[in-house]
C-alpha cells in the first residue's frame, strides 16, 4: 500500500501540471473580461490601458509560465519566510495578485477559509451524521414508514434547489419570526458566550440548507448499498453462525456498504473548500465560493486559476485517500 | 432581534443626547450598517472604477468639488467653484485654478495641500499605471501647486467644461505621502495603501476584507467637530438586490441598501412591512436600444456588422425604426420593471433639464395604428405568417441584452408589442461579464453587435454630455480594424453630426451648448440609431431610523454621509 | 446454468418458459412503490404532452392587466408578474425540462457507468481514466460553459436550427460535466466486486471479460447507478435553469421548470403559486423516478426477485 501511495503521489505531479495548463487555457479562452465591471462611462482607450497594465497583452504561454513560477516558487518561499523569519534572496518576489482587489490571492483565500470551513464544512459533518443512520435504518427496514418518510424527505431535499430552500428559510425565520439573522457577519469574533450564541445563530440557516442537500444524497447511496449487502451470502452465513443481529448489521454489512459512501464523501470534501456558491451568496457568508464566483464574473484570471488549482489538488488528494480507504474497508482490493 | 434591540437603544441614546445638548456629538449615534450587494474590492477608486468601489471609498476620499442632488456643483474642499466670471477659469478656457479651504487635515493629522492634488493628477496620468479614471484627466497638460492652497490645472486645448479633474466621486484626491511610492507599475503592489487609504472624509478605514466587508470609524480629524454622527460604519457586500432590500425593509438588520433593481411589486410589498422606505433619484442613465445600421448577417463572415459589410437590410429605413419606437408602450415597461426608478423618455440625454430635448415626445405614447400606417406607407406588407416583408426582406430581428430578470421581462413585453405591427423577434440574453466585457474573441459583446438591436443602459458622469455625445461620431465605430474598440455601437455615421459635434467642443456658455447638444440628440433619435426607452433612476432603501439621507445620482449616493444620523 | 443463477446459487431454477425480462416485469409489477411511481410519471408525461392541447393558452402571451394572480378560473395556477399564465408555462416548461433532464441523465449515466466499470475492472486503464475524471472534476464549470457556448452555439444553430441546436448543446454540457461522481462510485463498487467469489469463479471457468462485465458486474452495480440516475435527473433540471439564467440556455421567453422556480423565488410571498407548482412538478418527477428506480433495482436483483 505504501509503494502504491508513493507511486500515485509522484504520478499526481504531471497530472496536476496538465490540469493547471488546461484550466489556464479554458480561463484564457473564456469570453469574460476584467473590465466588464467598470461603468460604461469609462472610455474604450482607458479600458485598453487597464488590460495592458494587467499584463493581458503578454502571450498566453508567458502568462502561464509566470503563474507557474509565482504559484510553485514565489508563494511557497513567501510562506516559508513567514514561518521561519528568514529572508531568501532579496525577499522581493512577485506574488499572485488578484486583478480586482490588487492584493495577493493567497491572503484572500486565507481570509475566507474560516467562514467556509465553519459553514460548508459543518454542513458536511451534519449531513453525514444524519445520513448514515438514516440510510442504515431505511435499508434495514425497507419499505417501513420510516423508510418511506426518509425517501420522501431526501427526494424533496435533493430536487428543491438551495436558492429556493435558502430563501424560504429566510422568509420564515428571519422575516416573519425574526429569530435568526439573514446576513452572516464575517467580522464576528467568538470571544465569549454571547458571541458564541451569535455565531451559532448565524450558522444555523446556511448550514441546514446545505446539510439537507448533502444528507439527501449520502443517505440514498447508503441505503442502496446496505440493501445490496443485506442480501449477500456472507450475511446469511454470519447469521447462521449465531452472530448477534446488531453485530451482523453494524459491523459486517455497514463496513462493506461504506465504499460508495466513502466515494461520495471523498468527492465532497474538496467541494467544502470550493465553498457553496449559491448558499454563500444567499446568506452573504462571503467564503471561498463567493470569492470564486466574483472572480469568474470579473474574469479575474489569477484568482480563479489559483482557487481552481488548489481545488484540483484537493480532488486528486482525496480521491487517493478514497482509494486507500477502499483497501482498508475491503482488504481484498489490491492495487499492485 | 438582538441587533434591532441594540438599534433601538442607540436611537434612544441619540434622542436623549439631542434632547439635552443643542448640537449632536461626533460618534454619538453608534453603528451604521450599509449593504451594497456588490462587495467593495479595493478602496482606491483609481484602481477599480466600479460604482461600488467608488462609493465605498467616498466615505474616506473626497474631491475638491462635487455635485449635489440637483446636479449643481458645490465647493467641497475648496473656497468656491472657479468660473470665467470669478476669474478661476482663464478667458481662453485653458486653465482652471482651485483655491483650497484653509485648515483641512488628512485623517493622520497632516495638512491637506495643493501638493497632494498635483500628485493625484500625476498618479492617475502615469502611463504604466492603468488608472481607471484617466478619462477625467483627458487633455490635461499639467497640474501644478502654485502655493500650498492653490492648484492650477492647464489643459492642452480650450476646455469649455473644465470640471473633469477633482470633481465628483470618480476623481477624489489621494495623499501624496501615502501613495508617492505607488506610482505607475507599482500601484497594484501597494496593497496596504489601496486597502487603507488616508483621506479627508468623515470616516477612516478600520478593517477591510476585500470583496466582503469594510469597517469604518469616525475620522478624529474631520473638519466639522460635530460630525459624523455615527462612530462606526459596517459596509457589507454580497448577495443580490432583492435580499439587500429585504435586509433593510423586512428584517431591519441593515440601515441602508443600494441599487435595488428589483421588480416594483416586490419592493412595494417589502416596503409595506413598515421598517424602512425607498428613495430614488434620477441622473442621466437611459435604457435604450442601439440599432444596428450595418448588416449582421452571419453569412458575411468577417464583414459582419461592419460598415464594409453594407447597410442593414431594413433598420436603415427611418420608417421602420420610427414604427418600432411608436409600437412600444413605455409606460408598461416602467410599470412592470422599474416603478419609481423609471420614467418614460424619448431622449438619449434626458437630463440635466437644460439639455433635455422635447422634439421627440411623440414616442411617449404608444400608437400601434400610426406605426402600422408608417410601415404600410413604406411598402412593408404582411406576409402569410403575419410578418411584414418587402422585396423578400422580412422584418425579423435578433434582440440581445444582458442577463437580468428585469431586462428579460422587458424583452418579453417588447417582443409582444412588436408582434402587433408584424415584426418578428428572437430574444437572446448574454451574461453581463461577457456582454460588457469587450473580449474581441467573443461574438456576444455589445460592441460587436452580432444582432439587429441591443438594449442596455449608459450614462455620463457629471452634467456635461460632450464626451458622451462624442461616442456616435464616425471615427468611434467599433470594427476589426480598431479591435472593436469604440462607443458607436449603432455604427451611425453622419458628416453633419461630426461637424456639429466639433462646434459643441468649441462652444462655451451653457445655453448655446445646450442648443447644440439637443440637436445632436435629436439627430441620433430621428435617424433611428438610438431608440430611447426609459430614463432610469437609482433606488435605494433606508431604515426609518436613519435620517439625513439625500439621494444623489450625480455623485456618490453616500456624498453627505457626514450628515446622516439616527431619528426616532 | 444461466448466468442469473450463477451469482445466486440459492434461487430455485426457474421453469424453462420464463425469460429473465419476463421475471423482471412480473416482479416490477408487484412492487407497489414502483407502480405508484410509474403511474405518477406517466401522468406527468401525459400532462405535458397533451396538456397544451386542452389548456390552449399561449405560455408566452403577456397580459399586464392580469399580472400576479394567485389563482382564478382563467388561470388555475395564477399568473406571473408579466401576466403570463402559469399552468401553460408549467406544461410547456415540462416538455423541455423532462426532455433535457432525461436525455442529459442518460448521457451522464452512460459515460459515468462505462468509465467506472472499465476503470474498476481493467487495472491497466484505471490510472488514465481516473486522472481524466480528476481533470473533469477540477475544471471550473462556469468558464468552461462559456467557452463551449462560444465555440459551438453558432455552429450548432446553423447546422440544426436555433432550438434543437441549443437543446443538443445543453444536453451535451450537462452530460459532460456530471458523469464523474457516477464513474467514481461505480469504480469503487467494481473494485470490490471483481474480487468476490462469483466473479473469481466465473473467471476461473474461462468466462470472457465482456461476459463477466455484462452478466456479473453490471447487474451488481445497478443500485448505485439507479441512485445516481435519480439524483441526475434532478440535477439536470436544476442545472438547465442555471444555464438559462447565465444566458447559455434557451432564450428567456422559453419556460422550463427550473427557470420558472428561479424567476418565481423572489415572488414567493407575493404569489406563492409561482414557486409551488414548478417546485412540485420537479419534486414529483424526481420522486416518481426514484420509486421506479427502486422497483427496477429490486426486480433486477435475482436474490430479491425470487421472494
Coordinates of N, CA and C in Angstrom, one line a residue, chain A residues 8 11-12 15 18-19 22-23 25-27 29-32 142-143 147-148 151-152 155-156 158-161 163-164 167-168 171 176 213 216-217 220-221 223-225 227-229 231-234 236 256-257 259-260 263-264 267 271 293 296-297 304 308 311-312 315-316 318-320 322-323 326 330 332-336, chain C residues 7 9-10 31 123 126-127 130-131 133-135 137-140 142-144 146-147 150-151 180-181 184-185 187-189 191-198 220-221 223-225 227-228 230-232 234-235 238 241 258 261-263 265-266 268-269 275-276 279 282-284 286-287 290-291 294-295 297-298 301 303-304 307:
Chain A
X8 N 1.4 6.9 -6.6 CA 0.3 7.7 -7.0 C 0.6 9.2 -6.8
X11 N 2.8 10.3 -9.4 CA 2.1 10.5 -10.7 C 1.2 11.7 -10.7
X12 N 0.8 12.1 -9.4 CA 0.0 13.3 -9.3 C 0.6 14.6 -9.8
X15 N 0.1 15.0 -13.5 CA -1.4 15.1 -13.7 C -1.8 16.6 -13.4
X18 N -0.7 19.1 -15.9 CA -1.6 19.1 -17.1 C -2.9 19.8 -16.8
X19 N -3.4 19.5 -15.6 CA -4.7 20.1 -15.2 C -4.5 21.6 -15.1
X22 N -4.6 23.1 -18.6 CA -5.9 23.1 -19.2 C -6.8 24.1 -18.6
X23 N -6.8 24.2 -17.3 CA -7.6 25.2 -16.6 C -7.2 26.6 -17.1
X25 N -5.9 27.4 -19.9 CA -6.3 27.6 -21.3 C -7.8 27.9 -21.3
X26 N -8.6 27.2 -20.5 CA -10.0 27.5 -20.6 C -10.3 28.9 -20.1
X27 N -9.7 29.3 -19.0 CA -9.9 30.6 -18.5 C -9.5 31.7 -19.5
X29 N -9.4 31.3 -22.8 CA -10.4 31.3 -23.9 C -11.7 31.9 -23.6
X30 N -12.1 31.8 -22.3 CA -13.4 32.2 -21.8 C -13.6 33.7 -22.1
X31 N -14.8 34.0 -22.6 CA -15.0 35.4 -23.2 C -15.2 36.5 -22.2
X32 N -15.1 36.2 -20.9 CA -15.2 37.3 -19.9 C -14.1 38.3 -20.0
X142 N -36.6 -1.8 5.1 CA -37.0 -1.4 3.8 C -38.5 -1.3 3.7
X143 N -39.0 -0.2 3.1 CA -40.5 0.0 2.9 C -41.3 0.1 4.2
X147 N -38.7 4.3 6.3 CA -38.0 4.4 5.0 C -38.8 5.3 4.1
X148 N -40.1 5.2 4.1 CA -40.9 6.0 3.1 C -40.7 7.5 3.4
X151 N -37.3 8.5 2.4 CA -37.2 8.7 0.9 C -37.8 10.0 0.5
X152 N -39.0 10.2 1.0 CA -39.7 11.4 0.6 C -38.9 12.7 0.9
X155 N -35.7 13.0 -1.2 CA -36.0 13.4 -2.6 C -36.4 14.9 -2.7
X156 N -37.2 15.4 -1.7 CA -37.5 16.8 -1.7 C -36.2 17.6 -1.5
X158 N -33.3 16.9 -2.3 CA -32.4 16.9 -3.5 C -33.0 17.7 -4.6
X159 N -34.3 17.6 -4.8 CA -34.9 18.1 -6.0 C -35.2 19.6 -5.9
X160 N -35.3 20.1 -4.6 CA -35.6 21.5 -4.5 C -34.2 22.2 -4.3
X161 N -33.9 23.1 -5.2 CA -32.6 23.7 -5.2 C -32.3 24.6 -4.0
X163 N -31.2 27.6 -3.8 CA -31.6 29.0 -3.9 C -33.1 29.2 -3.4
X164 N -33.9 28.1 -3.5 CA -35.2 28.1 -3.0 C -35.3 27.9 -1.5
X167 N -34.0 30.8 0.6 CA -34.9 31.9 0.6 C -36.1 31.6 1.5
X168 N -36.6 30.4 1.4 CA -37.8 30.0 2.2 C -37.4 30.1 3.7
X171 N -37.3 33.8 4.7 CA -38.7 34.4 4.8 C -39.3 33.9 6.1
X176 N -40.3 36.6 9.1 CA -41.6 36.5 9.9 C -41.3 36.3 11.4
X213 N -29.3 19.1 1.7 CA -28.9 18.7 0.4 C -27.9 17.5 0.5
X216 N -29.4 14.2 1.9 CA -30.2 13.5 0.9 C -29.4 12.6 0.0
X217 N -28.3 13.2 -0.4 CA -27.5 12.5 -1.4 C -26.8 11.3 -0.7
X220 N -29.2 8.3 0.3 CA -29.6 7.5 -0.7 C -28.6 6.4 -1.1
X221 N -27.3 6.9 -1.2 CA -26.3 5.9 -1.6 C -26.1 4.9 -0.4
X223 N -28.3 3.8 1.7 CA -29.4 2.9 1.7 C -29.3 1.9 0.6
X224 N -29.0 2.3 -0.6 CA -28.8 1.4 -1.7 C -27.7 0.4 -1.5
X225 N -26.6 0.8 -0.9 CA -25.5 0.0 -0.7 C -25.8 -1.1 0.4
X227 N -28.7 -2.2 1.1 CA -29.7 -3.1 0.6 C -29.0 -4.2 -0.2
X228 N -28.0 -3.8 -1.0 CA -27.2 -4.8 -1.8 C -26.6 -5.8 -0.9
X229 N -26.0 -5.3 0.2 CA -25.2 -6.2 1.0 C -26.0 -7.0 2.0
X231 N -28.5 -8.7 1.4 CA -28.9 -9.9 0.8 C -27.7 -10.8 0.4
X232 N -26.5 -10.4 0.7 CA -25.4 -11.2 0.3 C -25.3 -12.5 1.2
X233 N -24.6 -13.4 0.6 CA -24.4 -14.7 1.3 C -23.7 -14.7 2.6
X234 N -22.7 -13.7 2.7 CA -21.9 -13.7 3.9 C -22.8 -13.3 5.1
X236 N -26.0 -14.1 5.5 CA -26.7 -15.3 5.8 C -25.8 -16.2 6.7
X256 N -19.0 -3.2 4.7 CA -19.0 -3.5 3.3 C -19.8 -2.5 2.5
X257 N -20.7 -1.8 3.1 CA -21.5 -0.9 2.4 C -21.0 0.5 2.3
X259 N -18.3 1.6 0.9 CA -17.4 2.0 -0.2 C -18.1 3.2 -1.0
X260 N -19.3 3.1 -1.5 CA -19.9 4.2 -2.2 C -20.0 5.5 -1.4
X263 N -16.8 7.1 -1.3 CA -16.5 7.8 -2.6 C -17.2 9.2 -2.6
X264 N -18.5 9.1 -2.1 CA -19.3 10.4 -2.2 C -18.7 11.4 -1.3
X267 N -15.5 12.8 -2.6 CA -15.8 13.7 -3.7 C -16.2 15.1 -3.1
X271 N -15.1 19.9 -2.3 CA -16.2 20.9 -2.5 C -16.4 21.7 -1.3
X293 N -16.9 32.9 -7.4 CA -17.9 33.4 -8.4 C -17.7 34.9 -8.8
X296 N -14.9 34.8 -11.2 CA -15.3 34.4 -12.6 C -16.1 35.5 -13.3
X297 N -17.0 36.1 -12.5 CA -17.8 37.2 -13.2 C -16.9 38.3 -13.6
X304 N -9.0 33.1 -10.1 CA -9.8 31.9 -10.4 C -8.8 30.7 -10.7
X308 N -9.0 27.4 -8.4 CA -9.4 26.2 -9.1 C -8.3 25.2 -9.0
X311 N -8.2 23.6 -5.6 CA -9.3 22.7 -5.7 C -9.0 21.4 -6.4
X312 N -8.2 21.5 -7.5 CA -7.8 20.3 -8.2 C -6.8 19.5 -7.4
X315 N -8.9 17.5 -5.0 CA -9.6 16.4 -5.6 C -8.7 15.2 -5.8
X316 N -7.5 15.5 -6.4 CA -6.6 14.4 -6.6 C -6.2 13.7 -5.3
X318 N -7.9 13.7 -2.4 CA -8.9 13.0 -1.7 C -9.4 11.8 -2.4
X319 N -9.2 11.8 -3.7 CA -9.5 10.5 -4.5 C -8.5 9.5 -4.2
X320 N -7.3 9.9 -3.9 CA -6.2 9.0 -3.4 C -6.6 8.4 -2.0
X322 N -9.5 8.1 -0.9 CA -10.6 7.2 -1.0 C -10.1 5.8 -1.5
X323 N -9.2 5.8 -2.4 CA -8.6 4.6 -2.9 C -8.0 3.8 -1.7
X326 N -10.6 2.3 0.5 CA -11.3 1.1 -0.1 C -10.5 -0.1 0.4
X330 N -12.1 -3.0 2.5 CA -12.2 -4.3 1.9 C -10.8 -4.8 1.5
X332 N -9.6 -7.2 0.3 CA -9.4 -8.0 -1.0 C -9.0 -7.1 -2.1
X333 N -9.3 -5.8 -2.0 CA -8.9 -4.9 -3.1 C -7.4 -4.7 -3.1
X334 N -6.8 -5.0 -4.2 CA -5.3 -4.8 -4.3 C -5.0 -3.8 -5.5
X335 N -4.0 -3.0 -5.3 CA -3.7 -2.1 -6.4 C -2.4 -2.5 -7.1
X336 N -1.6 -3.4 -6.6 CA -0.4 -3.7 -7.3 C -0.2 -5.1 -7.7
Chain C
X7 N -24.8 -16.1 -10.0 CA -24.5 -15.4 -8.8 C -25.6 -15.5 -7.7
X9 N -26.8 -18.8 -6.1 CA -27.0 -20.2 -6.1 C -28.2 -20.7 -5.4
X10 N -28.8 -19.9 -4.4 CA -29.9 -20.4 -3.7 C -31.2 -20.3 -4.4
X31 N -44.4 -4.5 -7.3 CA -43.7 -3.6 -6.4 C -44.6 -2.4 -6.3
X123 N -7.2 -3.0 -14.7 CA -6.3 -2.2 -13.9 C -5.4 -1.3 -14.8
X126 N -7.1 1.9 -15.5 CA -7.7 2.6 -14.4 C -7.0 3.9 -14.2
X127 N -5.7 3.9 -14.1 CA -5.0 5.2 -13.8 C -5.4 6.3 -14.8
X130 N -9.0 7.4 -14.4 CA -9.3 8.2 -13.2 C -8.6 9.6 -13.2
X131 N -7.5 9.7 -13.9 CA -6.9 11.0 -14.0 C -7.7 11.9 -14.8
X133 N -10.9 11.7 -15.0 CA -12.1 12.0 -14.1 C -11.6 13.1 -13.2
X134 N -10.4 13.0 -12.6 CA -10.0 14.1 -11.8 C -9.9 15.4 -12.5
X135 N -9.5 15.4 -13.8 CA -9.4 16.6 -14.6 C -10.8 17.2 -14.7
X137 N -13.4 16.8 -12.8 CA -13.9 17.3 -11.6 C -13.3 18.6 -11.2
X138 N -12.1 18.8 -11.7 CA -11.4 20.1 -11.3 C -11.7 21.2 -12.2
X139 N -12.2 21.0 -13.4 CA -12.5 22.1 -14.4 C -13.4 23.1 -13.8
X140 N -13.1 24.3 -14.0 CA -14.0 25.4 -13.5 C -15.3 25.4 -14.4
X142 N -18.2 27.2 -14.8 CA -18.7 28.3 -15.5 C -17.9 28.8 -16.7
X143 N -16.6 29.0 -16.5 CA -15.8 29.4 -17.7 C -15.9 28.4 -18.8
X144 N -15.9 27.1 -18.4 CA -16.0 26.0 -19.3 C -17.2 26.1 -20.2
X146 N -19.0 28.8 -20.7 CA -18.9 30.0 -21.6 C -18.1 29.7 -22.8
X147 N -17.0 28.9 -22.6 CA -16.2 28.5 -23.7 C -16.9 27.7 -24.7
X150 N -19.5 29.6 -26.6 CA -18.9 30.5 -27.5 C -18.4 29.7 -28.8
X151 N -17.9 28.5 -28.5 CA -17.3 27.8 -29.7 C -18.4 27.1 -30.5
X180 N -18.9 12.4 -13.5 CA -17.7 12.0 -12.8 C -18.0 11.3 -11.4
X181 N -19.1 11.8 -10.7 CA -19.4 11.1 -9.5 C -19.9 9.7 -9.7
X184 N -16.8 7.5 -10.4 CA -16.0 7.2 -9.2 C -16.8 6.2 -8.3
X185 N -18.1 6.4 -8.1 CA -18.8 5.5 -7.3 C -18.9 4.0 -7.9
X187 N -16.8 2.7 -10.0 CA -15.5 2.1 -10.0 C -15.2 1.5 -8.6
X188 N -15.5 2.3 -7.5 CA -15.3 1.8 -6.2 C -16.0 0.4 -5.9
X189 N -17.3 0.3 -6.4 CA -18.0 -0.9 -6.2 C -17.4 -2.0 -7.1
X191 N -14.3 -2.4 -8.0 CA -13.1 -2.8 -7.3 C -13.3 -3.9 -6.3
X192 N -14.4 -3.8 -5.5 CA -14.6 -4.9 -4.6 C -15.3 -6.1 -5.2
X193 N -16.2 -5.8 -6.2 CA -16.9 -6.9 -6.8 C -16.0 -7.8 -7.5
X194 N -15.0 -7.3 -8.2 CA -14.2 -8.2 -9.1 C -13.4 -9.2 -8.2
X195 N -13.3 -8.9 -6.9 CA -12.6 -9.9 -6.1 C -13.5 -10.8 -5.3
X196 N -14.8 -10.6 -5.6 CA -15.8 -11.5 -5.0 C -15.7 -12.9 -5.6
X197 N -16.3 -13.9 -4.8 CA -16.2 -15.3 -5.2 C -16.8 -15.6 -6.5
X198 N -18.0 -15.0 -6.8 CA -18.7 -15.4 -8.0 C -18.0 -14.9 -9.3
X220 N -24.7 -6.0 -10.6 CA -24.4 -5.7 -9.2 C -24.1 -4.3 -8.9
X221 N -23.8 -3.5 -10.0 CA -23.6 -2.0 -9.7 C -24.8 -1.2 -10.1
X223 N -27.6 -0.7 -8.4 CA -28.2 0.1 -7.4 C -27.5 1.5 -7.3
X224 N -26.2 1.6 -7.2 CA -25.7 3.0 -7.2 C -26.0 3.7 -8.4
X225 N -26.0 3.0 -9.6 CA -26.3 3.7 -10.8 C -27.8 4.3 -10.8
X227 N -29.4 5.1 -8.1 CA -29.5 6.3 -7.2 C -28.9 7.5 -8.0
X228 N -27.8 7.3 -8.7 CA -27.2 8.4 -9.4 C -28.1 8.9 -10.5
X230 N -31.4 8.9 -10.4 CA -32.5 9.7 -9.8 C -31.9 11.1 -9.5
X231 N -30.8 11.1 -8.8 CA -30.2 12.4 -8.4 C -29.8 13.2 -9.7
X232 N -29.5 12.4 -10.8 CA -29.0 13.0 -12.0 C -30.1 13.8 -12.7
X234 N -32.8 15.2 -11.2 CA -33.0 16.5 -10.5 C -31.9 17.5 -10.8
X235 N -30.7 17.0 -10.8 CA -29.5 17.8 -11.1 C -29.6 18.4 -12.5
X238 N -32.3 21.2 -12.6 CA -31.8 22.5 -12.0 C -30.7 23.1 -12.7
X241 N -31.7 25.3 -15.5 CA -32.2 26.6 -15.2 C -31.0 27.5 -14.9
X258 N -37.1 24.6 -14.0 CA -36.1 25.2 -13.2 C -36.1 26.7 -13.3
X261 N -39.1 28.3 -11.4 CA -38.8 28.3 -10.0 C -37.8 29.4 -9.6
X262 N -36.8 29.5 -10.4 CA -35.8 30.6 -10.2 C -36.4 32.0 -10.3
X263 N -37.2 32.2 -11.4 CA -37.8 33.5 -11.5 C -38.8 33.8 -10.5
X265 N -38.8 32.7 -7.4 CA -38.3 32.7 -6.0 C -38.6 34.0 -5.2
X266 N -38.3 35.1 -5.9 CA -38.5 36.4 -5.2 C -39.9 36.8 -5.0
X268 N -42.1 34.7 -3.9 CA -42.5 33.6 -3.0 C -43.7 34.1 -2.1
X269 N -43.6 35.3 -1.5 CA -44.6 35.7 -0.6 C -45.7 36.4 -1.3
X275 N -44.0 29.5 -7.2 CA -42.9 28.5 -6.8 C -43.5 27.2 -6.5
X276 N -44.8 27.1 -5.9 CA -45.3 25.9 -5.5 C -45.4 24.9 -6.7
X279 N -42.0 23.8 -8.4 CA -41.3 23.1 -7.4 C -41.9 21.7 -7.2
X282 N -41.1 19.4 -10.2 CA -39.8 18.9 -10.2 C -39.7 17.7 -9.2
X283 N -40.2 18.0 -7.9 CA -40.1 17.0 -6.9 C -40.9 15.8 -7.2
X284 N -42.1 15.9 -7.8 CA -42.8 14.7 -8.1 C -42.1 13.9 -9.2
X286 N -38.9 13.7 -9.7 CA -37.7 13.1 -9.1 C -38.2 11.9 -8.2
X287 N -39.2 12.2 -7.5 CA -39.7 11.2 -6.6 C -40.2 9.9 -7.3
X290 N -37.4 8.0 -8.7 CA -36.7 7.3 -7.6 C -37.5 6.0 -7.3
X291 N -38.8 6.0 -7.3 CA -39.5 4.8 -6.9 C -39.4 3.8 -8.1
X294 N -36.1 2.2 -7.7 CA -36.2 1.2 -6.6 C -36.8 -0.1 -7.1
X295 N -37.9 0.1 -7.8 CA -38.6 -1.1 -8.3 C -37.8 -1.9 -9.3
X297 N -34.5 -1.9 -9.6 CA -33.4 -2.5 -8.9 C -33.8 -3.8 -8.2
X298 N -34.9 -3.7 -7.5 CA -35.4 -4.9 -6.8 C -35.7 -6.0 -7.8
X301 N -32.6 -7.6 -9.1 CA -31.8 -8.3 -8.2 C -32.4 -9.8 -8.0
X303 N -31.7 -12.1 -6.2 CA -31.9 -12.6 -4.8 C -33.3 -12.2 -4.3
X304 N -33.7 -11.0 -4.6 CA -35.0 -10.5 -4.1 C -36.1 -11.0 -5.0
X307 N -38.2 -13.9 -4.2 CA -39.0 -13.9 -3.0 C -40.5 -13.7 -3.3

